[in-house]
PDB file of N, CA and C in Angstrom:
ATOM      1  N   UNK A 402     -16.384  36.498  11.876  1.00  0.00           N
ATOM      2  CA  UNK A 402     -16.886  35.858  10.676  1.00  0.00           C
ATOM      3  C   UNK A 402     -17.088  34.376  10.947  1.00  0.00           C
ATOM      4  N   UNK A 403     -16.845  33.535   9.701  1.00  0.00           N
ATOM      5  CA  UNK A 403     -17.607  31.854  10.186  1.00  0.00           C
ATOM      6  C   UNK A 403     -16.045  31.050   9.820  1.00  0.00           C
ATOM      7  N   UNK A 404     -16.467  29.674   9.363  1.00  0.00           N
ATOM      8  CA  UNK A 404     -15.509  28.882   8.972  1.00  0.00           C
ATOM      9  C   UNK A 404     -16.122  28.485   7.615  1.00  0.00           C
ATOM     10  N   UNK A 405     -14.795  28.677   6.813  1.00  0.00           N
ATOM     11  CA  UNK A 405     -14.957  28.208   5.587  1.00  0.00           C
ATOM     12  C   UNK A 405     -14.137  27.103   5.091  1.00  0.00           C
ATOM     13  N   UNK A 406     -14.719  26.008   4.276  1.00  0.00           N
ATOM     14  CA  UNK A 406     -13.880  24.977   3.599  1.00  0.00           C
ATOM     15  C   UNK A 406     -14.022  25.083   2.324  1.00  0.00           C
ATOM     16  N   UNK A 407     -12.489  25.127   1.739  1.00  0.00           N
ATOM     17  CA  UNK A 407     -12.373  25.026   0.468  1.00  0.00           C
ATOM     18  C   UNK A 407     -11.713  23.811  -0.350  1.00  0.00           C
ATOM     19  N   UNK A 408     -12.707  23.014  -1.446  1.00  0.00           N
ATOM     20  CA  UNK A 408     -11.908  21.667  -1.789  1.00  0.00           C
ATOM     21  C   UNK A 408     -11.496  22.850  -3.138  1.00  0.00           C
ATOM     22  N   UNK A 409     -10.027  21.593  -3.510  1.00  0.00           N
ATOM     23  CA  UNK A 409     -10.210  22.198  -4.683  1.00  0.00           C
ATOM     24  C   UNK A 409     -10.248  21.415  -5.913  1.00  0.00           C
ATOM     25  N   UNK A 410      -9.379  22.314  -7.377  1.00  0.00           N
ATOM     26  CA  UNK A 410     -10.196  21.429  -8.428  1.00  0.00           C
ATOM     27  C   UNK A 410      -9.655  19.555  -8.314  1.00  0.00           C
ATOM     28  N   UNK A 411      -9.679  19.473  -9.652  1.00  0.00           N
ATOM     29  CA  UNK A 411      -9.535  17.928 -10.199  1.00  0.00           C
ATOM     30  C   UNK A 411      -8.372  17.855 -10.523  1.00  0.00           C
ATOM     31  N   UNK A 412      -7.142  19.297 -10.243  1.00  0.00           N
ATOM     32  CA  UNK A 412      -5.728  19.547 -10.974  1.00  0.00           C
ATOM     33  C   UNK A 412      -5.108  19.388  -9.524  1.00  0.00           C
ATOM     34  N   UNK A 413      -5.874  19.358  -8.470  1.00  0.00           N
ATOM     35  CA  UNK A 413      -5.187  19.169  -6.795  1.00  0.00           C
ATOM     36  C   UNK A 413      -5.140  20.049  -6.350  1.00  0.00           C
ATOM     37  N   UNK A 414      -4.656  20.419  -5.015  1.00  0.00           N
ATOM     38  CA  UNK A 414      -4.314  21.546  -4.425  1.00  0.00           C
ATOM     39  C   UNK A 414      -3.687  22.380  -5.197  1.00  0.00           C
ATOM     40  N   UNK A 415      -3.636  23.502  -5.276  1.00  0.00           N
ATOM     41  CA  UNK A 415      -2.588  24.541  -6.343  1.00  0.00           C
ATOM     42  C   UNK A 415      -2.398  25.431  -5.489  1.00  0.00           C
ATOM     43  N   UNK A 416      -1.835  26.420  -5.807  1.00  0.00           N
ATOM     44  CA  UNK A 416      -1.471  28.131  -5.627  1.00  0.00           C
ATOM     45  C   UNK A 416      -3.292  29.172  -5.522  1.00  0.00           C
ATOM     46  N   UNK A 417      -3.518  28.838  -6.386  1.00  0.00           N
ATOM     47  CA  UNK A 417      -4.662  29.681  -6.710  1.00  0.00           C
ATOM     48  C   UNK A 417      -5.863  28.900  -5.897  1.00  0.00           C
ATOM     49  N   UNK A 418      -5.996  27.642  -5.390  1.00  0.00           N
ATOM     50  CA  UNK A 418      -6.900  27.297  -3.773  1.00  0.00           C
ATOM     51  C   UNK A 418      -6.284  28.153  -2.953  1.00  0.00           C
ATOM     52  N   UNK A 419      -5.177  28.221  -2.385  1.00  0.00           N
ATOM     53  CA  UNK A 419      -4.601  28.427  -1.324  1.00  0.00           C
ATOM     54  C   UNK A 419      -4.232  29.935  -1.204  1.00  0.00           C
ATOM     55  N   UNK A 420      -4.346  31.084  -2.152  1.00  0.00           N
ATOM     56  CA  UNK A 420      -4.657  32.410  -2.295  1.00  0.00           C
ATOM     57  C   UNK A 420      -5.935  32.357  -2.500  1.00  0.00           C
ATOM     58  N   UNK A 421      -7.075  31.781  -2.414  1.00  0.00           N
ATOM     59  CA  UNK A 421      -8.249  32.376  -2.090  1.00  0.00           C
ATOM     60  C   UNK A 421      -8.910  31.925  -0.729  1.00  0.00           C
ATOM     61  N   UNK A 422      -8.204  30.996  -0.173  1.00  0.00           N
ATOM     62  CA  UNK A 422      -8.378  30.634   1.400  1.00  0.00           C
ATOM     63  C   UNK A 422      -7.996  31.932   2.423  1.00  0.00           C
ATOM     64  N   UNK A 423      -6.557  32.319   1.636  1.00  0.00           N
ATOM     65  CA  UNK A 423      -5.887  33.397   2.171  1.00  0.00           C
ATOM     66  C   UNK A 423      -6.891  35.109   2.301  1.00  0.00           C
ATOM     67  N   UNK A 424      -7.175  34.861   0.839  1.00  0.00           N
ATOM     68  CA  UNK A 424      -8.198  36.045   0.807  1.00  0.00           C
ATOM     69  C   UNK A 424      -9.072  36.381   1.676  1.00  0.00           C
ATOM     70  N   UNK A 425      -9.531  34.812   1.667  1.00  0.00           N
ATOM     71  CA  UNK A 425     -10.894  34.946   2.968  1.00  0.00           C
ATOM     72  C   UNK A 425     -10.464  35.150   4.488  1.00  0.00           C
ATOM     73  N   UNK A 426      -9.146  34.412   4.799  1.00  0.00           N
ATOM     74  CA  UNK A 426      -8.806  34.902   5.919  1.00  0.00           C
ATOM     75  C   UNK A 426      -8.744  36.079   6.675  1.00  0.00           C
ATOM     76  N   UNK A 427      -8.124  36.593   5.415  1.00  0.00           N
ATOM     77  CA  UNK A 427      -7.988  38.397   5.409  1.00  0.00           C
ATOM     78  C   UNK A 427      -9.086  39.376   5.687  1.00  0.00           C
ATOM     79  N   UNK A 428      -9.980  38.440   5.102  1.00  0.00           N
ATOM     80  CA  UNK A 428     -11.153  39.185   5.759  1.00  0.00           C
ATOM     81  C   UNK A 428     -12.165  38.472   7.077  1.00  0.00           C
ATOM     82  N   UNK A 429     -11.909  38.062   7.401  1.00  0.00           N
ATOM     83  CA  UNK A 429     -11.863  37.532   8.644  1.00  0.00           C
ATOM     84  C   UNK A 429     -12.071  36.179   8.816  1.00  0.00           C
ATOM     85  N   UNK A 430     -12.373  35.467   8.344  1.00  0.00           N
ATOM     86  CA  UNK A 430     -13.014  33.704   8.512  1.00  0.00           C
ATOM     87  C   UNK A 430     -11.669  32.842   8.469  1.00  0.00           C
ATOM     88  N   UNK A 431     -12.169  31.657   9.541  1.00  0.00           N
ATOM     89  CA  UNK A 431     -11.358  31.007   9.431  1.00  0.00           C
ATOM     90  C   UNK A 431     -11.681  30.125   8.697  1.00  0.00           C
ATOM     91  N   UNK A 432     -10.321  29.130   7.750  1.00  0.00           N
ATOM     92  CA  UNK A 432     -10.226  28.583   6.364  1.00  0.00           C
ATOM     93  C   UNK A 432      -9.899  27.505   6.466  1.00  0.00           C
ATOM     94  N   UNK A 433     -10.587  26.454   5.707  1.00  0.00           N
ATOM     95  CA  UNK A 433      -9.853  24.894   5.892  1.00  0.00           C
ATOM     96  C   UNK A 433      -9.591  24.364   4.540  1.00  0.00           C
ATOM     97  N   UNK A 434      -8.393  23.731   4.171  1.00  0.00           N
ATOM     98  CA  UNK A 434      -8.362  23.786   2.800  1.00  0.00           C
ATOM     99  C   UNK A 434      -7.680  22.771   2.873  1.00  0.00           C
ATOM    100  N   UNK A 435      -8.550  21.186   2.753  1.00  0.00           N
ATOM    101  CA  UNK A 435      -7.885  19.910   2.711  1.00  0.00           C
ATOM    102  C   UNK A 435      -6.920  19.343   1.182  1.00  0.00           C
ATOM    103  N   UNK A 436      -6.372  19.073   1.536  1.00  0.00           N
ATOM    104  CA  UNK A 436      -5.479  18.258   0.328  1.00  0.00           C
ATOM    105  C   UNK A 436      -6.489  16.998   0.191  1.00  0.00           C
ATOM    106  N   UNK A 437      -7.166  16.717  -0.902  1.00  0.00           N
ATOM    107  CA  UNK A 437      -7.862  15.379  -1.410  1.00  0.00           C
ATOM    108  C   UNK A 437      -6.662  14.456  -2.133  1.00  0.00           C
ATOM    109  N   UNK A 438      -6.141  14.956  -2.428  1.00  0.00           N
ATOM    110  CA  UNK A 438      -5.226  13.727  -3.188  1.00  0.00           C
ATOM    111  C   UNK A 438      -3.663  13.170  -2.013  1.00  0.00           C
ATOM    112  N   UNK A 439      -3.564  13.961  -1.577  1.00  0.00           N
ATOM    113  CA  UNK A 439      -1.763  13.730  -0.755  1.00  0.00           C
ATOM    114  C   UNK A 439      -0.818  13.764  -1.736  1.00  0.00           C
ATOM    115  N   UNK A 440      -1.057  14.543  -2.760  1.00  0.00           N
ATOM    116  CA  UNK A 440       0.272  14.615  -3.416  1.00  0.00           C
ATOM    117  C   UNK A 440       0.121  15.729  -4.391  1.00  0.00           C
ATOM    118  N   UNK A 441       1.934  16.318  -5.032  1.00  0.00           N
ATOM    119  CA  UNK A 441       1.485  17.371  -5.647  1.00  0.00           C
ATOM    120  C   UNK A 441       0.666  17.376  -6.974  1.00  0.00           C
ATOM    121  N   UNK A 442       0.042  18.644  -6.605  1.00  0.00           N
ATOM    122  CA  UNK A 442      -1.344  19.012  -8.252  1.00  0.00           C
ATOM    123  C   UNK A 442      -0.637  18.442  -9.379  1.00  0.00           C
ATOM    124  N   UNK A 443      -1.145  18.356 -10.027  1.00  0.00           N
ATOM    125  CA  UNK A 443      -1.160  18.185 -11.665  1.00  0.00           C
ATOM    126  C   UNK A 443      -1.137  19.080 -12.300  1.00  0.00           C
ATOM    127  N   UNK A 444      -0.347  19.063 -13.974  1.00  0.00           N
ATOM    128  CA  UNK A 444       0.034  20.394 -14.239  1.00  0.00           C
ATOM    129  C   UNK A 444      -1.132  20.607 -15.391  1.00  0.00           C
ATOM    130  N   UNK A 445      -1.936  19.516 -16.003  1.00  0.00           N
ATOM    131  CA  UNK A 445      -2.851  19.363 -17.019  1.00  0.00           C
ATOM    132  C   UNK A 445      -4.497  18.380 -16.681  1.00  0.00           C
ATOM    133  N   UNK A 446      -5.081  19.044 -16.976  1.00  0.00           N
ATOM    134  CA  UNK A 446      -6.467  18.361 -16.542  1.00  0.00           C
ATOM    135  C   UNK A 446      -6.503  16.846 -16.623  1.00  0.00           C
ATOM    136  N   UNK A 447      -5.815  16.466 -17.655  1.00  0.00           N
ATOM    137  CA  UNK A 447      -5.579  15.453 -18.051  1.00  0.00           C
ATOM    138  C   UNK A 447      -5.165  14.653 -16.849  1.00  0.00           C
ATOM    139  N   UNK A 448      -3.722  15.178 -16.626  1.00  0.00           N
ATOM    140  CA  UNK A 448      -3.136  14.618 -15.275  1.00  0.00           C
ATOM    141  C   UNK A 448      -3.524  14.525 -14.136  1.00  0.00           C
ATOM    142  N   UNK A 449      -4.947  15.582 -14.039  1.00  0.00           N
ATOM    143  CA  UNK A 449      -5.458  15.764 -12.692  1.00  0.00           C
ATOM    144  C   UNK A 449      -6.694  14.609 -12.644  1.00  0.00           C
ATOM    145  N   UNK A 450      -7.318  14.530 -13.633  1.00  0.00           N
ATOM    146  CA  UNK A 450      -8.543  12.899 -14.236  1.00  0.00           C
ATOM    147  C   UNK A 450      -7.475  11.874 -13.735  1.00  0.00           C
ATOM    148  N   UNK A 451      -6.321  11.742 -14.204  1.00  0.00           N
ATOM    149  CA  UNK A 451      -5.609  10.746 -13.745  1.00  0.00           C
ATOM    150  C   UNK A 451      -5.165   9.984 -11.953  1.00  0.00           C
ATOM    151  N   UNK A 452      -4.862  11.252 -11.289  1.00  0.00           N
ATOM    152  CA  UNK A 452      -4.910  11.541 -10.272  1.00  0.00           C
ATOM    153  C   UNK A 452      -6.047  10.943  -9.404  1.00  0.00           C
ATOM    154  N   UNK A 453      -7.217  11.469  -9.812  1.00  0.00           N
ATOM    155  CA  UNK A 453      -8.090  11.199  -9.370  1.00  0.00           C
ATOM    156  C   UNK A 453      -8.705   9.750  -9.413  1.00  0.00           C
ATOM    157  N   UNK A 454      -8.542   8.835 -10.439  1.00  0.00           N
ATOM    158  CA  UNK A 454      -8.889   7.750 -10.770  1.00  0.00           C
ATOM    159  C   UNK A 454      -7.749   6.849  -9.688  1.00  0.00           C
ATOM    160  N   UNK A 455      -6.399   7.500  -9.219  1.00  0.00           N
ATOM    161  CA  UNK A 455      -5.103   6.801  -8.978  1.00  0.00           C
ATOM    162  C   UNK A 455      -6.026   6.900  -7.613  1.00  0.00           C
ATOM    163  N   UNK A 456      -6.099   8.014  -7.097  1.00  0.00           N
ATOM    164  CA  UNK A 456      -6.337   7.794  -5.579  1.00  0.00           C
ATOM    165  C   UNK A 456      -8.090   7.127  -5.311  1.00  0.00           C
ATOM    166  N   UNK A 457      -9.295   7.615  -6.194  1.00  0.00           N
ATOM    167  CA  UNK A 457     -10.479   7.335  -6.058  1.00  0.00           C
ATOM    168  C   UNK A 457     -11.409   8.158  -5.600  1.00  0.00           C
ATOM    169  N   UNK A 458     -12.607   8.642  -6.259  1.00  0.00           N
ATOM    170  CA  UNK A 458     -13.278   9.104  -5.652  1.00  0.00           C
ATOM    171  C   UNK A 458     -14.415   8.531  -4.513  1.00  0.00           C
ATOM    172  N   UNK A 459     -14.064   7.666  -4.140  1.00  0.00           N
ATOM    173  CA  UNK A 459     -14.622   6.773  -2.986  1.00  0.00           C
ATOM    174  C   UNK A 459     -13.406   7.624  -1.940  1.00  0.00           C
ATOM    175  N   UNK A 460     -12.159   7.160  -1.818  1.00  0.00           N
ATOM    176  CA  UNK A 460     -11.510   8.278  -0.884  1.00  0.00           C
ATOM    177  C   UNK A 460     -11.274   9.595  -1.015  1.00  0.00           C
ATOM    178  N   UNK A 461     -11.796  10.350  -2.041  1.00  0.00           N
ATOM    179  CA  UNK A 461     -11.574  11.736  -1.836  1.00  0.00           C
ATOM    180  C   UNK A 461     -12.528  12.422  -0.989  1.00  0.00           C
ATOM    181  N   UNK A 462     -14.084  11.474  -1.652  1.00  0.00           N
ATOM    182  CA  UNK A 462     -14.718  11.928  -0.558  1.00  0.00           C
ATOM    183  C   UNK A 462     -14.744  11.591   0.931  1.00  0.00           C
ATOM    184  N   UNK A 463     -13.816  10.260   0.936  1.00  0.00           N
ATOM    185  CA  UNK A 463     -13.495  10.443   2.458  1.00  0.00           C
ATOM    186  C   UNK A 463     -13.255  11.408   3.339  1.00  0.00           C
ATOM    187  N   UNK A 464     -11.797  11.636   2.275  1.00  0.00           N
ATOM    188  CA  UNK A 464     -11.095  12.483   2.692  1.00  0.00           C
ATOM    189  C   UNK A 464     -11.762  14.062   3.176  1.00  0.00           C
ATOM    190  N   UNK A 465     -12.804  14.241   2.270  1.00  0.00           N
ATOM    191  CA  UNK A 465     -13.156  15.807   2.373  1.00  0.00           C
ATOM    192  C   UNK A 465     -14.014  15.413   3.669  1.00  0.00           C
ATOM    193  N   UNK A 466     -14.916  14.126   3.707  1.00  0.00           N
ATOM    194  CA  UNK A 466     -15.667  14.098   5.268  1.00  0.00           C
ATOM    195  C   UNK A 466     -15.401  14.190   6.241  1.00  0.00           C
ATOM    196  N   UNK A 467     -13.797  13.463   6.163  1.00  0.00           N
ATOM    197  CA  UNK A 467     -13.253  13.557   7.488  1.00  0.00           C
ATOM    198  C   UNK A 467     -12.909  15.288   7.564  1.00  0.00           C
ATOM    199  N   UNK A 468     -11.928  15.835   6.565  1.00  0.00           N
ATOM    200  CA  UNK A 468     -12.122  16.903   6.950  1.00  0.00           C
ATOM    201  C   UNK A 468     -13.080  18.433   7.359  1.00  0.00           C
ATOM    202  N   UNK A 469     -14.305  17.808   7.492  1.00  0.00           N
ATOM    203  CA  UNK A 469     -15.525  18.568   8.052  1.00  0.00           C
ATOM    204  C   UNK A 469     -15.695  17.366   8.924  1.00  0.00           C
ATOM    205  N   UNK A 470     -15.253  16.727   9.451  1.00  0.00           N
ATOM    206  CA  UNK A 470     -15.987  16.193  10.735  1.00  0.00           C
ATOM    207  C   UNK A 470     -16.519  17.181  11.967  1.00  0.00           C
ATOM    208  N   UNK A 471     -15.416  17.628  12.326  1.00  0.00           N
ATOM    209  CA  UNK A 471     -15.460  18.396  13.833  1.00  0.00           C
ATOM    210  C   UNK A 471     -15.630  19.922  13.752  1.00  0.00           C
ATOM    211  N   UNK A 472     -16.040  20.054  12.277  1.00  0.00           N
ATOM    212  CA  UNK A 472     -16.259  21.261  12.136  1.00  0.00           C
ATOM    213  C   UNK A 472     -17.812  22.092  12.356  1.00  0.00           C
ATOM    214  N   UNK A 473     -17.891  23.265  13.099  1.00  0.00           N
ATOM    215  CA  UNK A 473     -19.427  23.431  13.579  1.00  0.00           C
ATOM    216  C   UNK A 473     -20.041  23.716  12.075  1.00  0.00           C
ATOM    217  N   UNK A 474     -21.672  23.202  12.799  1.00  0.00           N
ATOM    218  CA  UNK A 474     -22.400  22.738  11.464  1.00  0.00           C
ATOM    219  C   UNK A 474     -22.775  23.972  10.339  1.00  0.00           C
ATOM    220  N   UNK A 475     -22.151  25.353  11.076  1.00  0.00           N
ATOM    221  CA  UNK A 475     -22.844  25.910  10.260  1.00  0.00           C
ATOM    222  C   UNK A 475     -21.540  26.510   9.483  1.00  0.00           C
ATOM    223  N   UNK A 476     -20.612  25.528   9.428  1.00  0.00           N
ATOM    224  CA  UNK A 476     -19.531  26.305   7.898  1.00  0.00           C
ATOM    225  C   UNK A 476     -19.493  25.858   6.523  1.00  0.00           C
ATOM    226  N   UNK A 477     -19.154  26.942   6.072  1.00  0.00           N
ATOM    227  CA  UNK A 477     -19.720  27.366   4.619  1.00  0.00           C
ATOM    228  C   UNK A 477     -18.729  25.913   3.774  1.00  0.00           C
ATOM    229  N   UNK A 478     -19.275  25.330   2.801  1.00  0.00           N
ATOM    230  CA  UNK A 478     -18.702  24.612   2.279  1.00  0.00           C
ATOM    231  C   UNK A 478     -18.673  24.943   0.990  1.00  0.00           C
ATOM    232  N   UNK A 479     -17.197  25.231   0.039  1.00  0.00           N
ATOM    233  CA  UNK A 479     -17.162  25.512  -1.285  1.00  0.00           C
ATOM    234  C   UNK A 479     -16.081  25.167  -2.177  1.00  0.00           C
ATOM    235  N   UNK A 480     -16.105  24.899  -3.642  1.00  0.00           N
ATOM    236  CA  UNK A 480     -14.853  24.495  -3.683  1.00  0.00           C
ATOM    237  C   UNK A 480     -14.797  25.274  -5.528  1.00  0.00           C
ATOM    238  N   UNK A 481     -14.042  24.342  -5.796  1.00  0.00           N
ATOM    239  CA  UNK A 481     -13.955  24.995  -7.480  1.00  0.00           C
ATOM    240  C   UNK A 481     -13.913  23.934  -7.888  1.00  0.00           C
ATOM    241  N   UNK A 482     -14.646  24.291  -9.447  1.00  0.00           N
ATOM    242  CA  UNK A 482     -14.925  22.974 -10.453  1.00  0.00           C
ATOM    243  C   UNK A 482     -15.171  21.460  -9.766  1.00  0.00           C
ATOM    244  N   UNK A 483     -14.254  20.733  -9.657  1.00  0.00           N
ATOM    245  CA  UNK A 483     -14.585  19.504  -8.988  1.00  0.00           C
ATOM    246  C   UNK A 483     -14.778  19.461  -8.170  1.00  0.00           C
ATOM    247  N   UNK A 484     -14.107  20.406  -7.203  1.00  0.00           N
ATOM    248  CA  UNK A 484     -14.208  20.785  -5.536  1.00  0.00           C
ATOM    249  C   UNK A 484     -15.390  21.419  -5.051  1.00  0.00           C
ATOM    250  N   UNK A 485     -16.281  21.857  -6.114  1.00  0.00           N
ATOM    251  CA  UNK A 485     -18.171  22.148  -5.941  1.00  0.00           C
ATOM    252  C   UNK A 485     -19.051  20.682  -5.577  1.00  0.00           C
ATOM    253  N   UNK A 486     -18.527  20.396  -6.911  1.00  0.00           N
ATOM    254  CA  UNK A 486     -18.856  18.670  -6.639  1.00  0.00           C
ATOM    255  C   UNK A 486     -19.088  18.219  -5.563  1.00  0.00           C
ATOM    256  N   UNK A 487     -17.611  17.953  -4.927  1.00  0.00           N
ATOM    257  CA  UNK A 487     -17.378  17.347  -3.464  1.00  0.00           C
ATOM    258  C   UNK A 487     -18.226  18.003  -2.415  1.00  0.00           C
ATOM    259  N   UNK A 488     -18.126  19.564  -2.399  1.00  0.00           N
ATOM    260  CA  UNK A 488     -18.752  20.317  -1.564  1.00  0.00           C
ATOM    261  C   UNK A 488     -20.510  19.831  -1.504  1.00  0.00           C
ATOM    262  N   UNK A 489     -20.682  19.821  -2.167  1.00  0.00           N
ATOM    263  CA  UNK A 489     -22.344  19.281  -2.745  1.00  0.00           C
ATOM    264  C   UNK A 489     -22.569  17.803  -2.112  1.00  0.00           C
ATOM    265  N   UNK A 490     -21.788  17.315  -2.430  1.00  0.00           N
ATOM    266  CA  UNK A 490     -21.549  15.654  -2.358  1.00  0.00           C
ATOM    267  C   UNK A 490     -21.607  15.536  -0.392  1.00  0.00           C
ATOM    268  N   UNK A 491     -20.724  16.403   0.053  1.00  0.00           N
ATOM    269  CA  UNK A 491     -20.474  16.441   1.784  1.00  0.00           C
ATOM    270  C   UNK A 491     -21.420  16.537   2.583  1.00  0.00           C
ATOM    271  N   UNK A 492     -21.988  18.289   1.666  1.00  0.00           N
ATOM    272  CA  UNK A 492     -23.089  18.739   2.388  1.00  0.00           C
ATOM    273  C   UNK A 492     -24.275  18.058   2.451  1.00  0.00           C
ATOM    274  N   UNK A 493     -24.454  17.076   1.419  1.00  0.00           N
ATOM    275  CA  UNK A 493     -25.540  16.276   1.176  1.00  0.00           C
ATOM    276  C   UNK A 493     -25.755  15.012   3.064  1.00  0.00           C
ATOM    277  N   UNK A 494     -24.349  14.896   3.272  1.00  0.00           N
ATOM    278  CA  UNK A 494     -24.012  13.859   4.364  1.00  0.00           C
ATOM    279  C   UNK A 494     -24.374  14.596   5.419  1.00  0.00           C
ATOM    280  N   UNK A 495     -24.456  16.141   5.635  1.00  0.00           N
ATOM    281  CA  UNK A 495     -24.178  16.628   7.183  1.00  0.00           C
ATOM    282  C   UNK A 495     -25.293  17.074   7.897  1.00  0.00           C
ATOM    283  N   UNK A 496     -25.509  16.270   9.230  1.00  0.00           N
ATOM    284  CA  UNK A 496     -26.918  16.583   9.802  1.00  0.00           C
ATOM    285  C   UNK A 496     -27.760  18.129   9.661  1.00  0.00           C
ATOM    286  N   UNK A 497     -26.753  19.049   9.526  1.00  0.00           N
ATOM    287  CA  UNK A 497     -27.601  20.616  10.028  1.00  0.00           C
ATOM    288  C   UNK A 497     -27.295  20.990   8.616  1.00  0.00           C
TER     289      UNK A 497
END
């Protein structure tokens, strides 16, 4: 199968990114599933807007670039709710 990256939402990394990375593994692809914030999720959207303003979306999308740097050009990039966003936002940057 290929390589897949998954950002996730605007609530941070959770349980439910990281069982559907798993899913995909299972079926064969390998999975990259960066932490954008460095710290734990948020338990309310609210908190996760907050989050996001604390760290910036100037570095989240760093963060998600660097993590597709070295990755070959043809993996799938996807995320949930905000983490579509980003995905959109990356793919927009990557030569192929």
């Amino acid at each position: 199968m290929g390589h897949v990256v998954l950002f996730h939402s605007v609530y941070g990394l959770r349980p439910a990114t990281l069982a559907a990375a798993d899913r995909l593994r299972a079926a064969g692809d390998e999975v990259t599933v960066p932490d954008l914030y460095g710290v734990p999720a948020a338990g309310t959207v609210e908190e996760g807007f907050a989050l996001l303003g604390k760290v910036g979306e100037d570095a989240v999308l760093d963060r998600a670039r660097a993590a597709v740097a070295s990755l070959p050009p043809e993996t799938v990039l996807g995320g949930f709710s905000m983490g579509a966003g980003v995905a959109g936002a990356v793919l927009a940057n990557r030569p192929d």
